[in-house]
XYZ file of C-alpha atoms in Angstrom:
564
model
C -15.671 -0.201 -37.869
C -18.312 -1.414 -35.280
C -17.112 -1.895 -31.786
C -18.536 -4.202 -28.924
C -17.856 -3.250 -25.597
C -17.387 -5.981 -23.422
C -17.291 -3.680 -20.293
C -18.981 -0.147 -19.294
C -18.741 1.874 -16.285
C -21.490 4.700 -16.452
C -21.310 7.524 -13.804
C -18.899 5.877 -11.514
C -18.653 7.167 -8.454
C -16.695 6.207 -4.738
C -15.721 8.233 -1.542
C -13.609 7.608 1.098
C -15.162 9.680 4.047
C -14.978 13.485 2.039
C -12.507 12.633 -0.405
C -13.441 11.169 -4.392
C -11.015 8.316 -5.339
C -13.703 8.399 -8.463
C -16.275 11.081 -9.410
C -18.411 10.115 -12.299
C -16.396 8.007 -14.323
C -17.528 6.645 -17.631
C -15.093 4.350 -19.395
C -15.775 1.326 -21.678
C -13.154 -1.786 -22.797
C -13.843 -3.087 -25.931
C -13.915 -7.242 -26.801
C -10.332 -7.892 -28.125
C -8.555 -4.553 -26.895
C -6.123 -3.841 -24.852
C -6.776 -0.799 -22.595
C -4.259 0.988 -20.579
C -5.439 3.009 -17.543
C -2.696 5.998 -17.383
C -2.739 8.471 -14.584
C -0.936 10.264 -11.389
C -0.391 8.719 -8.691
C -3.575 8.695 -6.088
C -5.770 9.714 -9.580
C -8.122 6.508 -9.066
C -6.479 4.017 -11.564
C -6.663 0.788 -8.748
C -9.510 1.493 -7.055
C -11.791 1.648 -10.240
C -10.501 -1.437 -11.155
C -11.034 -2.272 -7.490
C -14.696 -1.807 -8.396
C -14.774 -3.783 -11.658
C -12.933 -6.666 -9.831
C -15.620 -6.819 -6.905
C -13.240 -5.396 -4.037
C -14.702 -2.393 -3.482
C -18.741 -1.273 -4.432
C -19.801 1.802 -5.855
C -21.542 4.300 -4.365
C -23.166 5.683 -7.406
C -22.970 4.579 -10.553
C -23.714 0.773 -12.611
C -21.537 -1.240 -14.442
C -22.166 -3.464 -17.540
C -20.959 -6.730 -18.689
C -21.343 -7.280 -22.352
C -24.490 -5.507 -22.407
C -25.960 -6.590 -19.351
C -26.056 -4.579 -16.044
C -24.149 -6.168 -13.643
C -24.177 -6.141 -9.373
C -20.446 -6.635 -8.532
C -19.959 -6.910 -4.733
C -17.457 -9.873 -4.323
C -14.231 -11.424 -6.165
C -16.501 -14.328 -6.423
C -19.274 -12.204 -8.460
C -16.939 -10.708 -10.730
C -15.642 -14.069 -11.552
C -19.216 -15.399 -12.453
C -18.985 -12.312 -14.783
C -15.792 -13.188 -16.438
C -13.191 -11.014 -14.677
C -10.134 -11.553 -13.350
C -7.520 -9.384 -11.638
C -3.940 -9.983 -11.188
C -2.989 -7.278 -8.503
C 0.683 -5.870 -8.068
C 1.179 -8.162 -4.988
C 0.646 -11.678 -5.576
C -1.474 -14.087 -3.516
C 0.097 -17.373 -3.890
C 1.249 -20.469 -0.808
C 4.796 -20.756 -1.005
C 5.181 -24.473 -0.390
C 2.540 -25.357 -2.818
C 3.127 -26.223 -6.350
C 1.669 -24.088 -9.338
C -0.447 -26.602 -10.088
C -1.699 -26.492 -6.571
C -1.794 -23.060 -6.663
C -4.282 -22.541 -9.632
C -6.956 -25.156 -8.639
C -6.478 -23.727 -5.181
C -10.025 -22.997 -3.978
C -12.007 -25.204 -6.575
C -15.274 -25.636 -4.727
C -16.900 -28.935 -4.492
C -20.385 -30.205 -3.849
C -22.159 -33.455 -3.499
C -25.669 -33.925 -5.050
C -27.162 -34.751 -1.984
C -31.009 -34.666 -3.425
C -29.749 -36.355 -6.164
C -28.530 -38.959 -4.502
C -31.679 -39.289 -2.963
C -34.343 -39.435 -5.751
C -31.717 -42.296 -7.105
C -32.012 -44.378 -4.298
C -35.833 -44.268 -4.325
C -36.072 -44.490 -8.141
C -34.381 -47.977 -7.380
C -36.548 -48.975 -4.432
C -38.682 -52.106 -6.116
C -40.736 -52.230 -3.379
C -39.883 -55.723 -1.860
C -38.483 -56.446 1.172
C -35.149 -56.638 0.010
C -35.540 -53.804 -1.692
C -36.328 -51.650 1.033
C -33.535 -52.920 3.291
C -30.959 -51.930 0.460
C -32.314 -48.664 0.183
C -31.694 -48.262 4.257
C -28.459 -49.422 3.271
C -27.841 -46.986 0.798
C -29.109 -43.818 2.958
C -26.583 -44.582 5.407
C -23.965 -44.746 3.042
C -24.398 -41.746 1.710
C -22.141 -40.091 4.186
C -19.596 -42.154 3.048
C -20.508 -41.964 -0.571
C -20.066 -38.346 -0.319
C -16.810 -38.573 1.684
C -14.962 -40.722 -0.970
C -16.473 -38.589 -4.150
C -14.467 -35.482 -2.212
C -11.788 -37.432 -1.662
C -11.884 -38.829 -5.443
C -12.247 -34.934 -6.475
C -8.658 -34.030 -4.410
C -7.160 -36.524 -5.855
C -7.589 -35.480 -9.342
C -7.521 -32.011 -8.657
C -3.624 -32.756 -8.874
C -3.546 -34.735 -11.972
C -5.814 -31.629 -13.721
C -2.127 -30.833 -15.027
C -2.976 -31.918 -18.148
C -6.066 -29.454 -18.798
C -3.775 -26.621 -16.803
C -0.788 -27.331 -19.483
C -3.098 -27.030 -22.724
C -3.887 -23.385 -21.343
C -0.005 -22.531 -20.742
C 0.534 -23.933 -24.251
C -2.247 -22.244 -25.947
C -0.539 -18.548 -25.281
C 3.184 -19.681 -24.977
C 3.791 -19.447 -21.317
C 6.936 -21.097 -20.003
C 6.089 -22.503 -16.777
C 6.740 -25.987 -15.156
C 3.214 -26.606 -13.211
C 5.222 -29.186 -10.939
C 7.683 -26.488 -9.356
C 6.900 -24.677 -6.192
C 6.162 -21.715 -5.624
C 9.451 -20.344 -3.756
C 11.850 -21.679 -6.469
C 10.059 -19.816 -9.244
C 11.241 -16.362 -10.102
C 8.766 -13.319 -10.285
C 7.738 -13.658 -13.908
C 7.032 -17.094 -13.300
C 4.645 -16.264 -10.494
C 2.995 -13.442 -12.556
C 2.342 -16.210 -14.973
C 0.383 -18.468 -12.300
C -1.648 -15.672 -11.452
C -2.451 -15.022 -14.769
C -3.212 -19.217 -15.277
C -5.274 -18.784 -12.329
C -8.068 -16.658 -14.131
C -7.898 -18.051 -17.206
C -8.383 -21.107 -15.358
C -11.323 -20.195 -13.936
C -12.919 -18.765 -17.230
C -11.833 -14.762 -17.417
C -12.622 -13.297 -20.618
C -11.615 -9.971 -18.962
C -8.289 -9.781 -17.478
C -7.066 -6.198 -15.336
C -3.101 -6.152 -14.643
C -1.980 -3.782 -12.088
C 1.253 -2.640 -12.593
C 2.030 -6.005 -14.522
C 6.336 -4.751 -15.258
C 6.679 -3.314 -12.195
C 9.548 -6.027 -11.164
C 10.198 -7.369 -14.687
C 13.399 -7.454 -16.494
C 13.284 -6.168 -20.108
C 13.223 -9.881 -21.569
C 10.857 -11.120 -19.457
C 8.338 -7.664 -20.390
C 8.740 -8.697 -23.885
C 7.604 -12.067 -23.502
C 4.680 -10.934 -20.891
C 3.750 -8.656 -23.842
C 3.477 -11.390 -26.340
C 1.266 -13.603 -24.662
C -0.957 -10.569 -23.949
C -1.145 -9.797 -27.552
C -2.245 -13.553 -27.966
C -4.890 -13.420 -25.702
C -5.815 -10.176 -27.269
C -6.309 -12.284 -30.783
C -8.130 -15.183 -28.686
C -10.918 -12.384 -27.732
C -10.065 -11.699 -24.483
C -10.390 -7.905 -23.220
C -7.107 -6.748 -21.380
C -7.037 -3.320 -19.027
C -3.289 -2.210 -18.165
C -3.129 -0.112 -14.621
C 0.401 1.227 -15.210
C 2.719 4.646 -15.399
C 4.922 3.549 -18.012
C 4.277 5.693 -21.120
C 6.673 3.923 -23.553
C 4.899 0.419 -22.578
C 1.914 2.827 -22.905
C 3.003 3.017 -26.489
C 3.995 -0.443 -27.395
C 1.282 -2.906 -26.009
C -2.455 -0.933 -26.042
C -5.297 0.359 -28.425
C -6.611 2.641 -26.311
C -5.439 4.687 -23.627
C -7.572 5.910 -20.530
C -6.528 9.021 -18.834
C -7.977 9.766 -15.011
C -6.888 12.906 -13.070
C -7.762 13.648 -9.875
C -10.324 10.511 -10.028
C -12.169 11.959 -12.887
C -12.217 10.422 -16.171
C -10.313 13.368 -18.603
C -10.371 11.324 -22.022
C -9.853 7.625 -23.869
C -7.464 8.487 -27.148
C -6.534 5.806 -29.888
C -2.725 4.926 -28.513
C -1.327 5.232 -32.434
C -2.657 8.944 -32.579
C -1.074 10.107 -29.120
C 2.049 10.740 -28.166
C 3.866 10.690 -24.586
C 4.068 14.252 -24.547
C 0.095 14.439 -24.953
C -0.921 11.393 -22.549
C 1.469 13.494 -20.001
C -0.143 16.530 -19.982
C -3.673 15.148 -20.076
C -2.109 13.418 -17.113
C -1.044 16.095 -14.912
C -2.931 19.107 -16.442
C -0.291 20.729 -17.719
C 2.809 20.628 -19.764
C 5.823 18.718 -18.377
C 9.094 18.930 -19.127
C 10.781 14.802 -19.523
C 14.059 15.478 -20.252
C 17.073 14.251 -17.603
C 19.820 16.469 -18.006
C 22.619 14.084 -17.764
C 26.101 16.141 -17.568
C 29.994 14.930 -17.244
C 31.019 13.869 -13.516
C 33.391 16.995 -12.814
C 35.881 15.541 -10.549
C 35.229 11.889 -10.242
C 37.754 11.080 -7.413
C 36.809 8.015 -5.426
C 34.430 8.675 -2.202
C 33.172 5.362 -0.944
C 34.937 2.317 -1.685
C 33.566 -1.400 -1.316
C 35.892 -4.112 -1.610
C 34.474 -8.027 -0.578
C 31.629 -7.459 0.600
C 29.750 -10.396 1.857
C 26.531 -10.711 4.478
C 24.451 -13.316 5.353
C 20.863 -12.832 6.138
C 18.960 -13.737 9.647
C 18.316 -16.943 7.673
C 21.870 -17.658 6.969
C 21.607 -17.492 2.859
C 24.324 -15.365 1.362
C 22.439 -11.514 0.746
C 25.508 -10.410 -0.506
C 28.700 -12.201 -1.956
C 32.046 -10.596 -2.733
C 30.664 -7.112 -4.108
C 33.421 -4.819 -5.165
C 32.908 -1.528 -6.286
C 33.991 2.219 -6.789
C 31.223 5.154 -6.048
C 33.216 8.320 -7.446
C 32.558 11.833 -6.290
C 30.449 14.186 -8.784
C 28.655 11.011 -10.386
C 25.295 9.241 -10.074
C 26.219 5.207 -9.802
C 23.242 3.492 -10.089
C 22.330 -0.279 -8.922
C 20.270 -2.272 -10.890
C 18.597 -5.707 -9.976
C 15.816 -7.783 -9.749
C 13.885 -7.369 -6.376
C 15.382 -8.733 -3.659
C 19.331 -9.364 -5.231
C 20.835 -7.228 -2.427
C 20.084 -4.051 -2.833
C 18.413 -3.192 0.395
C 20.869 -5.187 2.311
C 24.196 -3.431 0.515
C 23.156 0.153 1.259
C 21.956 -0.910 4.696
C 25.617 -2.081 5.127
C 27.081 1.068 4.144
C 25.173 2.863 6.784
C 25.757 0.545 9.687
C 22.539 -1.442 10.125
C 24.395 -3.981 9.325
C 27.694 -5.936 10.276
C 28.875 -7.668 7.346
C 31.032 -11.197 7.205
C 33.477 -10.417 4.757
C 35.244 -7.333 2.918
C 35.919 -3.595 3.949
C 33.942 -0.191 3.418
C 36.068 3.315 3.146
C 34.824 6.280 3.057
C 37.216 8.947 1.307
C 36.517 12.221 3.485
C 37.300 15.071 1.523
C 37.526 16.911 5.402
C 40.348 15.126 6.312
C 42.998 15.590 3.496
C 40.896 12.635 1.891
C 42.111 10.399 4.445
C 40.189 6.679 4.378
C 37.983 6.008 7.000
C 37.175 2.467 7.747
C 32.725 2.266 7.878
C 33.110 -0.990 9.558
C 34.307 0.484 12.905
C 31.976 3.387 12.981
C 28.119 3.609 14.323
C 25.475 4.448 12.120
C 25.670 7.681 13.935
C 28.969 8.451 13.196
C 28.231 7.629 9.829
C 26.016 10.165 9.050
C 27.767 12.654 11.006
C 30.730 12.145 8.129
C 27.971 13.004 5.192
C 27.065 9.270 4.444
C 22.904 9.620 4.282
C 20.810 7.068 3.283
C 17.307 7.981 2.272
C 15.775 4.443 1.611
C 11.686 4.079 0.177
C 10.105 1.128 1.784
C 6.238 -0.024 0.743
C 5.928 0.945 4.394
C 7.163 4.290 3.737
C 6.174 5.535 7.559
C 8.426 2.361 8.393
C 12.187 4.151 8.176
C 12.915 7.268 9.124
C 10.152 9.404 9.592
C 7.127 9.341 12.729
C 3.839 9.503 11.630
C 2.283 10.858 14.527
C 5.048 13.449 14.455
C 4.324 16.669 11.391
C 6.837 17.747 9.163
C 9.096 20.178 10.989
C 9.622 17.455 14.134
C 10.622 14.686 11.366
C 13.210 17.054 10.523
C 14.511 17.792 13.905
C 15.436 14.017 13.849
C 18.395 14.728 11.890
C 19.571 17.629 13.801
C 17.962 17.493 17.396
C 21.323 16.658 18.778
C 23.105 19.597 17.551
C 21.833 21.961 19.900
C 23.672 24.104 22.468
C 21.730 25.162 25.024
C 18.811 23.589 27.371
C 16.228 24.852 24.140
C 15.475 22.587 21.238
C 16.323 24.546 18.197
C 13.102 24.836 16.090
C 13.562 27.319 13.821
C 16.041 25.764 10.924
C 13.940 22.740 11.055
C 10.754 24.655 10.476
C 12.667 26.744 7.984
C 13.740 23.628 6.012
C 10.484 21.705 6.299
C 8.891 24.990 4.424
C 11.827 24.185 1.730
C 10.915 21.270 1.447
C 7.006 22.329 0.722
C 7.889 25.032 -1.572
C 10.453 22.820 -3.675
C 9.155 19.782 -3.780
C 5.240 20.717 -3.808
C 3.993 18.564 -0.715
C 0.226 18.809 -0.528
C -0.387 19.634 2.934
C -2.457 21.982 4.823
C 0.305 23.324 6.463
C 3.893 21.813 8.171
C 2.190 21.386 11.255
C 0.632 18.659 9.756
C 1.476 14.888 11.436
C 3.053 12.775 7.963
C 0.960 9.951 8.515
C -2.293 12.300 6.925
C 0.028 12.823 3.836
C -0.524 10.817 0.957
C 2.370 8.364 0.109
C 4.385 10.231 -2.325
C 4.000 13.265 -0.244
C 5.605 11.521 2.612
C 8.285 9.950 -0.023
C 8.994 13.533 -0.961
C 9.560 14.469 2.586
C 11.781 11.988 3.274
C 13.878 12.316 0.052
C 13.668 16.430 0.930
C 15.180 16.065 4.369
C 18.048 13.796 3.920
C 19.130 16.131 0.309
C 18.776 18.743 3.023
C 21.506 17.558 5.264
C 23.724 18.295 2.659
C 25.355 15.248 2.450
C 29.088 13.805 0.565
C 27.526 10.573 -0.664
C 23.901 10.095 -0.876
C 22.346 6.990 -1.079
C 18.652 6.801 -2.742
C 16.963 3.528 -2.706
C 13.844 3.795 -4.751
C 13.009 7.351 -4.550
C 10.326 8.216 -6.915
C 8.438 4.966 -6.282
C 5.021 5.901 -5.626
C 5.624 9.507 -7.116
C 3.550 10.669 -10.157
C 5.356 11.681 -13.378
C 5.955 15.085 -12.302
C 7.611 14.945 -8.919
C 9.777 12.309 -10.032
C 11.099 14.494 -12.442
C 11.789 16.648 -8.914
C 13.598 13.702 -7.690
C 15.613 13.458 -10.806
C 16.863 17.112 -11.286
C 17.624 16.995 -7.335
C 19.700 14.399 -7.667
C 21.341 15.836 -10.268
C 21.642 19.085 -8.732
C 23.729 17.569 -6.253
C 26.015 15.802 -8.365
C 26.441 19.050 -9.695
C 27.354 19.688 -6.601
C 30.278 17.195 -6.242
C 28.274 14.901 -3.954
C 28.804 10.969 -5.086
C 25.542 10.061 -5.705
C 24.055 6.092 -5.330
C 20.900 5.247 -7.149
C 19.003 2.296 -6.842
C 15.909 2.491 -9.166
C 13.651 -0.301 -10.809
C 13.150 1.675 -14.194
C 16.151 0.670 -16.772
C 14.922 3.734 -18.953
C 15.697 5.720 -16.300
C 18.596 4.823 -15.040
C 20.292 4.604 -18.103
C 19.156 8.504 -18.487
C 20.215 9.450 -15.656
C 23.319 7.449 -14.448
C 26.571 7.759 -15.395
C 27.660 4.096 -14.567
C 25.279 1.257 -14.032
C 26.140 -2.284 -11.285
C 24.062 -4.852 -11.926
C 23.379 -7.223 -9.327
C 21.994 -10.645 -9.324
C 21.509 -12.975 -6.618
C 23.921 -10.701 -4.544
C 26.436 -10.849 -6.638
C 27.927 -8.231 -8.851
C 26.838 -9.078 -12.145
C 29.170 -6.458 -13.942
C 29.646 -2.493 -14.054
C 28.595 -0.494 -17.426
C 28.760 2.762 -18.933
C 25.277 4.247 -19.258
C 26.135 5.879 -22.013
C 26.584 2.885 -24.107
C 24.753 -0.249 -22.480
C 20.960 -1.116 -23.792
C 18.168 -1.722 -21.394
C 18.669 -5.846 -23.295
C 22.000 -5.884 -21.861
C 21.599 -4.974 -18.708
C 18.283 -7.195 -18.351
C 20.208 -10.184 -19.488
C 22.966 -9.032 -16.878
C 19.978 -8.762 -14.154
C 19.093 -12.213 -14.371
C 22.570 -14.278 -14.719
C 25.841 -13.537 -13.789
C 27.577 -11.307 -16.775
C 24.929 -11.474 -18.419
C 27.270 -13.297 -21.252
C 30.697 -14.027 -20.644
C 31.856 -13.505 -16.616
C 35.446 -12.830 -17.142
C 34.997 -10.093 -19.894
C 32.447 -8.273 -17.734
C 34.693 -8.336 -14.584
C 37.271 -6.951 -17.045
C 34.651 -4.150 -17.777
C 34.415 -3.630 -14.210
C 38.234 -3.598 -13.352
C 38.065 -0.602 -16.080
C 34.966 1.174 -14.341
C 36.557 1.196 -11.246
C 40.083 2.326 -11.806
């Protein structure tokens, strides 16, 4: 079967200072396909695509579109070529409407020297003809003013034309709505609208399910496989292997920004795309074993918070986190995740409802959080190690290298005039050796790490502290494939361990593997408890995105159960 490629990258190459994001990359997309780019994390996925999409230029290399070479240096070039990019982080105005939002940007232009050859083509040469023309050429100012004002005005009834194109690949999206009452899907879907809009025949998703529920990654799927049979060329940038699986033709694998092969997706298998991946075989297998002892450790009864805007970031949440388990919280961004382990350490003074802490140190007396400093929260084992986008943003110093980041946890302990250096430089090496942090050395300041070497210092100092309930927000975010499986046998090392362990991950498929009970939030609210043992990824999506998912009163049941 005879292929045309719609897209070719020949010898791509692009440097930061001395370091390759790319080094020679060849890659082609086919007309019709769907292409996923799979690799590690820094490997060069986004900023090829960068390149394709006209935010970055080569610095060796050419590029061709549908057979034709083609000089990308803007946005604006590469959508006179046909390509659009929906990146991770959308780039839409709140208070507008969708509608507003797609033909944001529209340029328009009066045909000034068309005008003008009119007006003399209609000059009869008589007196009264020449005083009409004067007439006309000043005007044309005015002329031009309304003909803008005329184009506004039905850039907002182009809903029609904008509806035909969310109908044509079954999107379900109200153009009328604005932008802040329409949930993250919903917004994906107007920056997909937006390129179609504008004519893409070649769309590039980065990270496209990064924040999707399981339902909603279905649906997302199925309109991609209908532009797919409309002709359009779709490229994937994602680390997802089992959506890897289910939605391309071809898979792209870059390591170390070098292109290592493109394989037919229904002749691979995870296991192969992995170790083309990283180089090397990998072992994916969570070891999930019975909680030991699972006696209560932290306790959360109420709680309720308002945020510096005075909306409700967390209503009434109630739950049990046992010791020698990993509870995991699951959620849509922003449903109160953040703000409920924040709580828990202190950073926050909630409205309603109680925190205990069960300290196995004091004939597990309870310990009210609520009266305690975030300080004196630690000091009783409760450690928080929470993965922002700004990663350098909580908890570590970025001019500071990796043995002084450590002393931050323990520079207070001292007992003498002398700054202890010695177990922080011993457990900073640890953390190297363990957790394989490329660095030149652990005199190195954090801020020349990359960012999941600086995530894996931060999760490697607070598992260091050796701590009664952990809290971990997030932390293989950013990680490739490998370390996260670090992550994930660390955590459940301390479980192990008898350490009550709280997980807040964005990856169902993992947390189901991993977890021994599952909260779902929604909106702040507790949207049930499950076993992980027995709820589907469908369940707890549906769960993620209304309260109960199906009936409320049988899953607070469920949760009454979970928590005695």
């Amino acid at each position: 079967m005879e292929f045309t490629n719609a897209i070719e990258m020949v010898g791509i190459t692009k440097a930061f200072g001395s370091n390759y994001a790319n080094k020679n990359v060849n890659l082609d997309v086919r007309k019709g396909e769907i292409l996923s780019i799979l690799g590690e994390n820094g490997s060069g996925k986004t900023t090829l695509m960068n390149m394709l999409a006209g935010i970055y230029f080569p610095d060796e290399g050419k590029i061709f579109v549908n057979g034709q070479e083609a000089i990308i240096r803007s946005p604006l070039d590469a959508f006179n070529y046909g390509i659009g990019m929906i990146h991770q982080h959308f780039k839409l105005v709140d208070l507008f409407t969708a509608c507003d939002n797609i033909i944001l940007g529209e340029k328009h232009s009066f045909d000034f020297k068309g005008a003008v050859e009119k007006i003399k083509a209609e000059n009869d040469g008589t007196d009264k003809g020449k005083f009409l023309t004067v007439l006309k050429y000043m005007a044309l100012p005015f002329v031009a003013g309304f003909d803008k004002a005329k184009f506004n005005l039905l850039g907002r009834k182009r809903a029609k034309k904008l509806q035909a194109e969310v109908d044509k690949y079954g999107f379900q999206l109200d153009l009328s709505r604005k932008i802040y009452d329409l949930s993250v899907s919903e917004k994906q879907t107007v920056e997909i609208i937006k390129v179609l809009y504008r004519g893409a025949e070649i769309l590039i998703l980065d990270e496209p399910t990064a924040v999707l529920t399981p339902q909603e990654i279905e649906k997302l799927f199925d309109v991609l496989r209908k532009m797919k049979e409309d002709g359009k060329s779709i490229i994937i940038i994602t680390h997802k292997l089992n959506e890897v699986m289910a939605i391309s033709d071809r898979v792209a694998i870059l390591r170390k920004g070098e292109h290592i092969a493109t394989v037919n997706t229904a002749e691979t298998t995870e296991r192969e795309l992995t170790e083309m991946m990283v180089g090397s075989k990998v072992e994916l297998n969570i070891n999930r074993s019975e909680p030991g002892r699972p006696i209560p450790r932290l306790m959360v009864e109420g709680l309720t918070l308002k945020n510096m805007e005075g909306y409700y970031a967390l209503k009434d949440v109630t739950f049990t986190a046992r010791a020698g388990e990993i509870f995991g919280i699951a959620g849509i961004a922003g449903s109160g995740q953040r703000e409920l382990l924040e709580t828990i350490a202190g950073l926050y003074r909630p409205e309603h409802g109680d925190i205990y802490y069960v300290d196995p140190d004091d004939d597990d007396n309870e310990i009210d959080l609520k009266k305690k400093t975030p300080a004196q929260i630690r000091e009783l084992g409760v450690r928080l190690s929470f993965v922002p986008e700004d990663r350098l943003g909580m908890g570590l110093v970025g001019n500071m290298d990796l043995t002084d980041n450590v002393m931050l946890r323990s520079y207070g302990k001292g007992h003498s005039l002398f700054l202890d250096r010695k177990s922080p430089k011993k457990v900073a090496q640890n953390i190297v050796d363990e957790l394989a942090v490329a660095t030149p050395s652990i005199k190195t300041p954090v801020r020349r790490l990359s960012g999941g070497n600086i995530q894996k210092v931060l999760v490697g100092r607070e598992i260091s502290s050796a701590p009664t309930v952990f809290m971990a927000a997030y932390p293989v975010r950013g990680l490739d494939i490998g370390a996260s499986y670090t992550i994930y046998n660390l955590l459940n090392a301390q479980k192990e361990q008898g350490v009550s362990v709280i997980f807040v991950g964005e990856d169902l498929d993992v947390l189901l593997a991993l977890c021994d009970r599952i909260m779902v939030l929604c909106d702040g609210q507790v949207s049930g408890i499950v076993d992980a043992r027995t709820a589907s990824k469908e369940k707890i999506g549906y769960m993620m995105t209304s309260l109960g998912g199906v009936d409320k009163s049988q899953n607070q049941e469920k949760g009454d159960e979970n928590n005695d």
